[in-house]
Short mmCIF file of C-alpha atoms in Angstrom, two decimals:
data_model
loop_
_atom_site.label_atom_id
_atom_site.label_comp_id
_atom_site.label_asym_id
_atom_site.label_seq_id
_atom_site.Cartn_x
_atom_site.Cartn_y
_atom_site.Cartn_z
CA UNK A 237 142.42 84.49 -92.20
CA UNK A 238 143.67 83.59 -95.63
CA UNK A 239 145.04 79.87 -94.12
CA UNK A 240 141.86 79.67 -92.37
CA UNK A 241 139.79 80.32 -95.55
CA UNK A 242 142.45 77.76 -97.75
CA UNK A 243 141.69 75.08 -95.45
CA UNK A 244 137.85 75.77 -95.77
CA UNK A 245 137.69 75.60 -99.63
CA UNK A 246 140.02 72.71 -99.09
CA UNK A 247 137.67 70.76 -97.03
CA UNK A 248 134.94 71.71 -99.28
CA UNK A 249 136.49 70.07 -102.56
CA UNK A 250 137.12 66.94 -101.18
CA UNK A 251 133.60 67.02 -99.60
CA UNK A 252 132.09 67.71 -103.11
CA UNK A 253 134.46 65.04 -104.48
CA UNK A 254 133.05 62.18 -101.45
CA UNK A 255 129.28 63.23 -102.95
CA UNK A 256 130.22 62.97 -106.74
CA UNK A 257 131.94 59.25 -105.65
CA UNK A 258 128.58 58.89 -103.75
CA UNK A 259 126.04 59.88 -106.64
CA UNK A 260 128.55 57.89 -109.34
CA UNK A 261 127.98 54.86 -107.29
CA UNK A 262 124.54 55.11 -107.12
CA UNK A 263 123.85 56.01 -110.74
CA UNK A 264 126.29 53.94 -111.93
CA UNK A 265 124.63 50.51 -110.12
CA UNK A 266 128.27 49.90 -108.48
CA UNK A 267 127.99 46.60 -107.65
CA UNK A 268 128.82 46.85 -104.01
CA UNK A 269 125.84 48.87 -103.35
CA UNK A 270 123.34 46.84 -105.81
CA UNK A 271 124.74 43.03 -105.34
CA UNK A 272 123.79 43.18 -101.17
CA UNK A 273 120.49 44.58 -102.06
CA UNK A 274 119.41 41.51 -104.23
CA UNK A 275 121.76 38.63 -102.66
CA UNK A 276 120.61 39.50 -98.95
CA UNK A 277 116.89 40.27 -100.40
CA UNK A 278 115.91 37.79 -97.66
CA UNK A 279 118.70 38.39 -95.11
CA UNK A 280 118.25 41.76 -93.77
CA UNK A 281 120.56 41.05 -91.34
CA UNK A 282 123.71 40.55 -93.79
CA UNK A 283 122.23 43.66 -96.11
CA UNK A 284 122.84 45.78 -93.29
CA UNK A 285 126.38 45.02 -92.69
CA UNK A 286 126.76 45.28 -96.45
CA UNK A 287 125.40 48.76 -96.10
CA UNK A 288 127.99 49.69 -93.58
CA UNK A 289 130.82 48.21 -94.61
CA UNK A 290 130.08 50.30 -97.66
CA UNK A 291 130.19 53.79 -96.12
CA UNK A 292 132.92 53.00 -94.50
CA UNK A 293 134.81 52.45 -97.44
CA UNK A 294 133.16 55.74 -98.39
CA UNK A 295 134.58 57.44 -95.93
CA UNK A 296 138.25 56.26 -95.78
CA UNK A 297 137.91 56.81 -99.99
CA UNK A 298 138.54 60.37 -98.94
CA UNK A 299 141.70 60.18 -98.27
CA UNK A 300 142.35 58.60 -101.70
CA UNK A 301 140.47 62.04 -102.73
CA UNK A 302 142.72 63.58 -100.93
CA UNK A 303 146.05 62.14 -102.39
CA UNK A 304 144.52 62.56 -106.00
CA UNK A 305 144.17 66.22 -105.07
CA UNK A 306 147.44 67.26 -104.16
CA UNK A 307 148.72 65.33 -106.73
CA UNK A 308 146.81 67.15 -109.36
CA UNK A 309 147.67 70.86 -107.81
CA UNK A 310 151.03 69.69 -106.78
CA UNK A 311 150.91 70.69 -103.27
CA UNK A 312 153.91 71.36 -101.77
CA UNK A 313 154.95 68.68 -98.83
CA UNK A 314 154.81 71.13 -96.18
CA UNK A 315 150.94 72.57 -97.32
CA UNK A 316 150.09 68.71 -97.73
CA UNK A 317 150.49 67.74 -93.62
CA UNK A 318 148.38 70.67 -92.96
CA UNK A 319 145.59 70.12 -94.98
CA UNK A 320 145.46 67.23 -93.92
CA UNK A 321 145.33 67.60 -90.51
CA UNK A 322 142.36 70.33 -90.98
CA UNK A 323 140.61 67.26 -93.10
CA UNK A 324 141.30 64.74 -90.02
CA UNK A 325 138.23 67.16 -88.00
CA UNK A 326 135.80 66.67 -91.04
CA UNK A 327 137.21 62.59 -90.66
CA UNK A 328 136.22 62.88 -87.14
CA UNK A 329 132.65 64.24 -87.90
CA UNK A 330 131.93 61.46 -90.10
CA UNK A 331 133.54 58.75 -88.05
CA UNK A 332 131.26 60.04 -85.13
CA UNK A 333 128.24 58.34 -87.36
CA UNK A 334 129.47 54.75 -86.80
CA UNK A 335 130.37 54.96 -83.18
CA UNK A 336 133.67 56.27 -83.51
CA UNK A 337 133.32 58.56 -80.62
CA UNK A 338 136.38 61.09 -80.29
CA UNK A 339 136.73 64.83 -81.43
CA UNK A 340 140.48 64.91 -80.69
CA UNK A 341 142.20 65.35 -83.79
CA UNK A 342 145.40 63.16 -82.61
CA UNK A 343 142.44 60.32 -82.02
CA UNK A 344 142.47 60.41 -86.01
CA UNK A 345 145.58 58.44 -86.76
CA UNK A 346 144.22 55.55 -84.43
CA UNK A 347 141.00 55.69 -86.01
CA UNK A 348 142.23 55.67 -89.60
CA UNK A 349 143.99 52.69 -88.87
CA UNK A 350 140.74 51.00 -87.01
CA UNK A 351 138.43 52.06 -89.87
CA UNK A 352 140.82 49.96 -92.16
CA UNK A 353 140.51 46.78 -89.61
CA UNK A 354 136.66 47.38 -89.10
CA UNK A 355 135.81 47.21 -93.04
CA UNK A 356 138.41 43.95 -93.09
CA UNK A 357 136.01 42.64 -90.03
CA UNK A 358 133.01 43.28 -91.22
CA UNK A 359 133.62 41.56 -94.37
CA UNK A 360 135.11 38.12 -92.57
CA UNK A 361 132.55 38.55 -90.35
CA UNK A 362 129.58 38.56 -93.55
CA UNK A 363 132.23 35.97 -95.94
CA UNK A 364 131.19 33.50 -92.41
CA UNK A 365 127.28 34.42 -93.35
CA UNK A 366 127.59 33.55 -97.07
CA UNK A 367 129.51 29.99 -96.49
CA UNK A 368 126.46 29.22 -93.78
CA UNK A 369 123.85 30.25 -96.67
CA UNK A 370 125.56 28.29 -99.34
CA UNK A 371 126.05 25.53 -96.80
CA UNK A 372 121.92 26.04 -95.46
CA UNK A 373 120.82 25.87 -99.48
CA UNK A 374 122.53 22.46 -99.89
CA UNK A 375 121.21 21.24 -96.79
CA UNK A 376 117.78 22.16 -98.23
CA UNK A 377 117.96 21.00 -101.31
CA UNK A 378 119.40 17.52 -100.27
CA UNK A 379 116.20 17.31 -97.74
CA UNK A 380 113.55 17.95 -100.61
CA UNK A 381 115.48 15.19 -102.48
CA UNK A 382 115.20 12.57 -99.81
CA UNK A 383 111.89 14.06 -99.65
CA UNK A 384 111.23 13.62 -103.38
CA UNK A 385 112.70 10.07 -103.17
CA UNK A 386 110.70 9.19 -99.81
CA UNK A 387 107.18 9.88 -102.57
CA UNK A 388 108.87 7.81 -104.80
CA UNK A 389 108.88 4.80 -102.41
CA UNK A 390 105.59 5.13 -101.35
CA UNK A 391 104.32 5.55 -104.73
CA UNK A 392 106.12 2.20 -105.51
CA UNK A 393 105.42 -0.10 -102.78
CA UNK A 394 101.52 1.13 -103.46
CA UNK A 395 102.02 0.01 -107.07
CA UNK A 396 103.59 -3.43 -106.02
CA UNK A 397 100.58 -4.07 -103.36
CA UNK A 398 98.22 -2.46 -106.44
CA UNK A 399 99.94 -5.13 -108.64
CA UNK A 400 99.54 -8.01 -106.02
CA UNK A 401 95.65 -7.74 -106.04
CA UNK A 402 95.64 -7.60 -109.50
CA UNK A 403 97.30 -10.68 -109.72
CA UNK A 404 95.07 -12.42 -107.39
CA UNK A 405 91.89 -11.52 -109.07
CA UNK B 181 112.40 1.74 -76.67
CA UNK B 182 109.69 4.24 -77.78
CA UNK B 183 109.61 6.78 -80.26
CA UNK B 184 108.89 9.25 -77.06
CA UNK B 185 112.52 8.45 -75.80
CA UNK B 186 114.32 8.80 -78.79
CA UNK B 187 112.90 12.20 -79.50
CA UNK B 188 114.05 13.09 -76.18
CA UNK B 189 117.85 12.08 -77.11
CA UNK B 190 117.30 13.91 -80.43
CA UNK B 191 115.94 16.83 -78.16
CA UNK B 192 119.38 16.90 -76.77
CA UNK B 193 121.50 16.41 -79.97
CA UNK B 194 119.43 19.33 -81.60
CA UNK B 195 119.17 21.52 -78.77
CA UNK B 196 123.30 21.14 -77.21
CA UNK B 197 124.97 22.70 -79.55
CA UNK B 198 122.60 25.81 -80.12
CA UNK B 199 122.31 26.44 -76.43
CA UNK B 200 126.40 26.66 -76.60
CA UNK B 201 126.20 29.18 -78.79
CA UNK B 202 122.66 31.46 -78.15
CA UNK B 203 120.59 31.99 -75.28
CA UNK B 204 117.70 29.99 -77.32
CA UNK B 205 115.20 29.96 -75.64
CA UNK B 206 113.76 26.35 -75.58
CA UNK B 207 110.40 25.10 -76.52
CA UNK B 208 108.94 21.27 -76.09
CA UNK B 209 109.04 19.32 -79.46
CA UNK B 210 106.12 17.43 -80.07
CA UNK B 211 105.99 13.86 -78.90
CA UNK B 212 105.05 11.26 -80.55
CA UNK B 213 104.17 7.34 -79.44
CA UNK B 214 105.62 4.59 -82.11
CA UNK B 215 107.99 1.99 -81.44
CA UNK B 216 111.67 2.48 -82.61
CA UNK B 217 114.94 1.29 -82.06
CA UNK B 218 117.32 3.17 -79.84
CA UNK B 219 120.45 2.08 -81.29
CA UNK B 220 120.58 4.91 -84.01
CA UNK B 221 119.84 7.65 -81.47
CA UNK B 222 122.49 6.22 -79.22
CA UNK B 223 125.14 6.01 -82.20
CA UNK B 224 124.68 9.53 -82.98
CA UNK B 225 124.43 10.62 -79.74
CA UNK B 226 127.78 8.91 -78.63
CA UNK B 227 129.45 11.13 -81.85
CA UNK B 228 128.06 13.96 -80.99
CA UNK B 229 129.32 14.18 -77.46
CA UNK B 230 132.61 13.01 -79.04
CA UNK B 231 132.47 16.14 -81.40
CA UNK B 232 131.52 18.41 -78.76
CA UNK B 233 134.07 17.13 -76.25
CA UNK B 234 136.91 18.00 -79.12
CA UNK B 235 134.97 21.10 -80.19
CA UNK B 236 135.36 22.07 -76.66
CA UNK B 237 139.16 21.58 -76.42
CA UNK B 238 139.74 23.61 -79.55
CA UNK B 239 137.76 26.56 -78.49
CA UNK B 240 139.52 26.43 -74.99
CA UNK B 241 142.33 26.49 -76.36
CA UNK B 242 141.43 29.44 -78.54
CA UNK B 243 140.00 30.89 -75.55
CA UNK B 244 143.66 30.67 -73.80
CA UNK B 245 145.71 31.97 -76.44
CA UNK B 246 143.36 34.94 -76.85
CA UNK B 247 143.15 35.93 -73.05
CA UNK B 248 147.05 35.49 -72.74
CA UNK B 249 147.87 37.23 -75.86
CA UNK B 250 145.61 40.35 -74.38
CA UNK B 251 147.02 39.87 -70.72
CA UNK B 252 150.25 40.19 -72.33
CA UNK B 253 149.71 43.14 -74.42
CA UNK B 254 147.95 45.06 -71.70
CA UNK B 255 150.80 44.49 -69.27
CA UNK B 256 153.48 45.61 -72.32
CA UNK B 257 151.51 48.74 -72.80
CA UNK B 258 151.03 49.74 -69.05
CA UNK B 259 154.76 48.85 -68.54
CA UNK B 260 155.88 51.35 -71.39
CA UNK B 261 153.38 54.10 -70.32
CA UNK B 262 154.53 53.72 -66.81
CA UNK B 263 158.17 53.56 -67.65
CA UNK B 264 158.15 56.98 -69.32
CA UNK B 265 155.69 58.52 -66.79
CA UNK B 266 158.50 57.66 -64.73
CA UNK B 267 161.09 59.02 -66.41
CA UNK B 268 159.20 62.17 -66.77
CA UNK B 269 158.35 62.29 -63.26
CA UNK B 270 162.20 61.43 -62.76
CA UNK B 271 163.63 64.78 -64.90
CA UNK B 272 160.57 66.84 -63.31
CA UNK B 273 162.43 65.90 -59.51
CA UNK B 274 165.44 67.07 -60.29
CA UNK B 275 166.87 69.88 -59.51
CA UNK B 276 168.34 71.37 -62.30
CA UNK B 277 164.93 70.72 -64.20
CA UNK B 278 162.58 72.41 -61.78
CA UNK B 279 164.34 75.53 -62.38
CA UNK B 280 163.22 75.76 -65.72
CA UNK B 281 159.41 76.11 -65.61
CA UNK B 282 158.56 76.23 -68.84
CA UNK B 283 160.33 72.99 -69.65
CA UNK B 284 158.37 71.80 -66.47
CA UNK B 285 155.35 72.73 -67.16
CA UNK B 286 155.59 71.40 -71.16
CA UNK B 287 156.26 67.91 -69.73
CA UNK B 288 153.37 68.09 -67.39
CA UNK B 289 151.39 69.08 -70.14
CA UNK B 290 152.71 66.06 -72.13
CA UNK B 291 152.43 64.08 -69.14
CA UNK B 292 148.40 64.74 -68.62
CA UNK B 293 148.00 64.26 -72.38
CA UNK B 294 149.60 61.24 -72.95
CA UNK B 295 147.62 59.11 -70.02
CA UNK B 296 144.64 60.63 -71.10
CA UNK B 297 145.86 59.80 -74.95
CA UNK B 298 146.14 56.15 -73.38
CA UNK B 299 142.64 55.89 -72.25
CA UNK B 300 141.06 57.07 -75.12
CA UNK B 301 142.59 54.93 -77.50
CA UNK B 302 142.35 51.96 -75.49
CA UNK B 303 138.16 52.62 -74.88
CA UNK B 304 138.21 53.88 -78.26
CA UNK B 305 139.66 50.00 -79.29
CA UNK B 306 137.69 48.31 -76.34
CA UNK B 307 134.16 49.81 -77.63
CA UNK B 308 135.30 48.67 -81.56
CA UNK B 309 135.81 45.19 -80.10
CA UNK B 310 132.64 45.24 -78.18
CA UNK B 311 130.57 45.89 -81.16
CA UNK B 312 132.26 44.13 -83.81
CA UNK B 313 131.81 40.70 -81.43
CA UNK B 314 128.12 41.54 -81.05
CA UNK B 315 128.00 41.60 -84.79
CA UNK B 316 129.64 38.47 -85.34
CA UNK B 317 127.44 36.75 -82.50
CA UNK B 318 124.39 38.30 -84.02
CA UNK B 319 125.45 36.84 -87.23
CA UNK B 320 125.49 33.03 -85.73
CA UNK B 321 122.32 33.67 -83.96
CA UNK B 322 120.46 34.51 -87.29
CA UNK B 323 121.58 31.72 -89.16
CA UNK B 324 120.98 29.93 -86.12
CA UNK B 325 117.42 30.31 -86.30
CA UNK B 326 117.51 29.55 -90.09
CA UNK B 327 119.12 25.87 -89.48
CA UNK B 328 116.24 25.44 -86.52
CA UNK B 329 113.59 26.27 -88.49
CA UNK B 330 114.72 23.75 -91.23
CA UNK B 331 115.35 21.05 -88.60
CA UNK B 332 111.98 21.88 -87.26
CA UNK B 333 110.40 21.40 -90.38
CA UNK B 334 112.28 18.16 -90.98
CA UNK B 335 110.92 17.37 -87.29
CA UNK B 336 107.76 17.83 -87.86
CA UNK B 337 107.39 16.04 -91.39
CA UNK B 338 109.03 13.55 -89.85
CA UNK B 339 106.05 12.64 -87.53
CA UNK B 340 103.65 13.41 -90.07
CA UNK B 341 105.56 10.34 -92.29
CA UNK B 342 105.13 8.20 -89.54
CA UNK B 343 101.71 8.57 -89.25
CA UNK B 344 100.71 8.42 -92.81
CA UNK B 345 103.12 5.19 -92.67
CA UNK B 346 101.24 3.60 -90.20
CA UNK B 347 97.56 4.49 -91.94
CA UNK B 348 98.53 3.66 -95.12
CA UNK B 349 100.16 0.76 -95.02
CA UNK B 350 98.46 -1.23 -91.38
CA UNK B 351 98.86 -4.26 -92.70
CA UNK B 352 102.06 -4.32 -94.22
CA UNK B 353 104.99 -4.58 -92.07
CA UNK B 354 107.51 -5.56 -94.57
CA UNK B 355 106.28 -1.37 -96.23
CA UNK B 356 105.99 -0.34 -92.85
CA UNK B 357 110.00 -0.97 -92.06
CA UNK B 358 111.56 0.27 -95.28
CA UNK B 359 109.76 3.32 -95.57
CA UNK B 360 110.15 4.29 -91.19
CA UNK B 361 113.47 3.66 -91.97
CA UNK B 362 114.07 6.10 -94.93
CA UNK B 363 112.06 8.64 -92.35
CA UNK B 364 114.55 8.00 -89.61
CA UNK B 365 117.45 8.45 -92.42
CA UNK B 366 116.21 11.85 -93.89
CA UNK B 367 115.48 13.21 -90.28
CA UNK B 368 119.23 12.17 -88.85
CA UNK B 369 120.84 13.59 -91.81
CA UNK B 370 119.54 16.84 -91.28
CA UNK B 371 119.63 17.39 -87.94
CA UNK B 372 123.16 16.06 -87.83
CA UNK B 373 124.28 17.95 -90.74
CA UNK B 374 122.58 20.94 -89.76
CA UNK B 375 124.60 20.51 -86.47
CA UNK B 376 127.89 20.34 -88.07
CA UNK B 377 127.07 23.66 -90.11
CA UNK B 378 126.69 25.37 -86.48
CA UNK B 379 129.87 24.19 -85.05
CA UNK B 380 131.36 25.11 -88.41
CA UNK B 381 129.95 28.47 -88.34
CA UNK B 382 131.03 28.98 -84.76
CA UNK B 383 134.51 28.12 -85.55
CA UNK B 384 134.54 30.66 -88.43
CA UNK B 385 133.46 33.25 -85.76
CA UNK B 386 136.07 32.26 -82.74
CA UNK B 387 139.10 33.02 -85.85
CA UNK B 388 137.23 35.88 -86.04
CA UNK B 389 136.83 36.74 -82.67
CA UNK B 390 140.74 36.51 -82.40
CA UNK B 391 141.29 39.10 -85.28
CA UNK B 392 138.99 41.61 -83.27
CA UNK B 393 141.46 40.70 -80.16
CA UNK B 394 144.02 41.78 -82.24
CA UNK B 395 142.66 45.08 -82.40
CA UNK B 396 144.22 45.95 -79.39
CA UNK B 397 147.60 46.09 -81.23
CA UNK B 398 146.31 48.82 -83.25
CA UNK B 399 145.62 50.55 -79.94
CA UNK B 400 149.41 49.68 -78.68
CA UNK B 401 151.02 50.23 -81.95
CA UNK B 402 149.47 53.94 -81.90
CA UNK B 403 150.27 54.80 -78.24
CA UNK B 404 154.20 53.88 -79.06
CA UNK B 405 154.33 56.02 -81.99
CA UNK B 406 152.93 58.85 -79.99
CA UNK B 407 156.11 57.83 -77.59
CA UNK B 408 158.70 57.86 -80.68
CA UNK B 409 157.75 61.13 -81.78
CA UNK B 410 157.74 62.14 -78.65
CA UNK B 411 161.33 60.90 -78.58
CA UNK B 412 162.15 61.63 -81.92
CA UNK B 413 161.09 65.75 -82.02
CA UNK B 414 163.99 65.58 -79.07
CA UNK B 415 161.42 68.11 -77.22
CA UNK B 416 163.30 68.00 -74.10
CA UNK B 417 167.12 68.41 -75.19
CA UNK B 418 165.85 71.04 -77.41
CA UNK B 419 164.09 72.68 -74.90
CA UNK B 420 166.32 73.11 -72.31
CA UNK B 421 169.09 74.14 -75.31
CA UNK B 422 167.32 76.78 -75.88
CA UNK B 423 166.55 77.72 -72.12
CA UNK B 424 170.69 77.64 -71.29
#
């Protein structure tokens, strides 16, 4: 009963720690959360990977939680590979969100290792989107140039022919 | 030639690449009648087939090393799951063994749990990959549509110029030539740029395609560590210690 209740209260702190990370981000403008919103203003489609390549970092910050804990109470080794095992059911939960579908707890090493790879993916796969926007922005501002210039030369050659019958009168 | 035929070559050059990459679905461009030279069109269309021929190799190529790499790490995994499903089924024939039932029935046990270990993780990996290459080929389709609208545009300005060329200026030949020719200019450079940018884009996402391949080694490399401490908690020997 008493393990049963440790690992609840357990689970419970670093749940209350993932929500204080989660509010601190948000009140604190962390950039990861606020630059998508205003560089993909236009590009939904690159805002929402932003958005879930975020959460995901969210959730695998746990474990970080985690290690700060035990280092703080000084948990013994032993108590350590327990608790986190009972955590690796709440991991599951949350995983379970974003596709992640499994509710065997040995599943957990395999998807804490995948979770790793899928953030690394996601951004590659959004770093590709940002060098085909800064790529598409010079591409438009080198047509509104020639377009620019293209005015120019009619302007001109409408000047010369303005000139002409001015010079025949 | 006329205009109408060289917008049909540019039809192609615009419309080749995209089709390689999304099921676009195509629409007509608009047509338009004024005499042009072909030579351009066929210059650019020569390179283009040139870059898509090498294009092509590459991503073959690619294409290869992925589906080798993958046939070869599917056949190391179901050889080392098979090999100790084996074994296991080896010690659970003999003799000796079988007499001790609770050793027995642990290894079934571990048996039953380790092939069903082995498809989870590999459909767990398999759906990962699934959906992380729809995200990447979502990705090239959006941006995609972004370089098609701007060639559209640059289309459709394009015959707009002409026209106001040939009102403005009927009489004037000499105008007529410089400024269809700074049209022609402004249009190629976008649509072949804007071409490039696609092929560049697609490259980007076959790498990344291969890194989501690669995910499969995450499924391998978690299946043999389930093996090693397996191996390495010495259930059996233990086991049957403790039965003599």
């Amino acid at each position: 009963m008493n393990c049963q209740k440790n690992k609840l209260i357990f689970n419970l702190d670093i749940l209350t720690e993932g929500r204080k990370k989660l509010i601190a981000d948000f009140t604190g403008k962390n950039p990861e959360i606020y630059t998508p919103i205003f560089e993909y203003e236009n590009i939904p489609y690159q805002m929402k990977l932003s958005r879930e390549k975020y959460f995901l970092r969210w959730i695998d910050y746990h474990w970080l939680i985690i290690d700060k804990y035990f280092c703080k109470k000084s948990v013994e080794e032993k108590d350590q590979q327990f608790l986190r095992s009972s955590f690796s059911r709440v991991f599951l939960q949350f995983l379970r969100l974003f596709g992640f579908n499994s509710t065997e707890k040995k599943m957990s090493k395999l998807f804490y290792r995948l979770l790793k790879e899928e953030i690394n993916l996601l951004e590659s796969i959004n770093q590709a989107g940002d060098n085909t926007n800064k790529k598409l922005e010079s591409l438009r501002y080198n047509y509104a140039r020639d377009k620019a210039l293209f005015e120019r030369e009619i302007n001109r050659i409408k000047g010369e022919r303005n000139d002409d019958i001015k010079d025949v009168r | 030639m006329t205009i109408l035929k060289m917008f049909d070559k540019l039809d192609d050059i615009i419309y080749k690449p995209i089709e390689l990459i999304t099921d676009w679905a195509k629409e007509p461009l608009r047509r338009w009648e004024y005499g042009r030279r072909e030579e351009d069109a066929d210059n650019r269309l020569k390179r283009e087939i040139e870059r898509e021929t090498a294009v092509n190799k590459i991503e073959s190529e690619i294409n290869r090393a992925e589906k080798e790499h993958e046939v070869n790490l599917s056949i190391k995994k179901e050889t080392e799951v098979r090999r100790i499903i084996a074994e296991i089924e080896e010690w659970r024939s003999d003799q000796d063994f079988n007499r001790m039932q609770a050793v027995s029935e642990a290894i079934m046990k571990y048996q039953h749990e380790l092939t069903k270990l082995n498809v989870n993780a590999m459909n767990a990996v398999g759906n990962m990959q699934l959906e992380l290459r729809n995200k990447a080929q979502d990705m090239v389709y959006e941006k995609t549509v972004k370089y098609k609208e701007l060639q559209d545009q640059a289309m459709n300005d394009a015959v707009a110029d002409l026209k106001r060329i040939e009102t403005e200026f009927p009489e004037n030949e000499t105008a007529r030539n410089i400024l269809t020719k700074a049209v022609d200019k402004r249009l190629a450079n976008i649509i072949d740029t804007a071409n490039n940018f696609i092929l560049e884009l697609n490259n980007d996402i076959k790498a990344i395609n291969s890194n989501i391949s690669l995910l499969a080694n995450s499924g391998q490399k978690f299946i043999e560590e389930h093996l090693k401490q397996f191996q390495a908690v010495g259930f059996i020997d233990d086991n049957i210690k403790q039965l003599r």
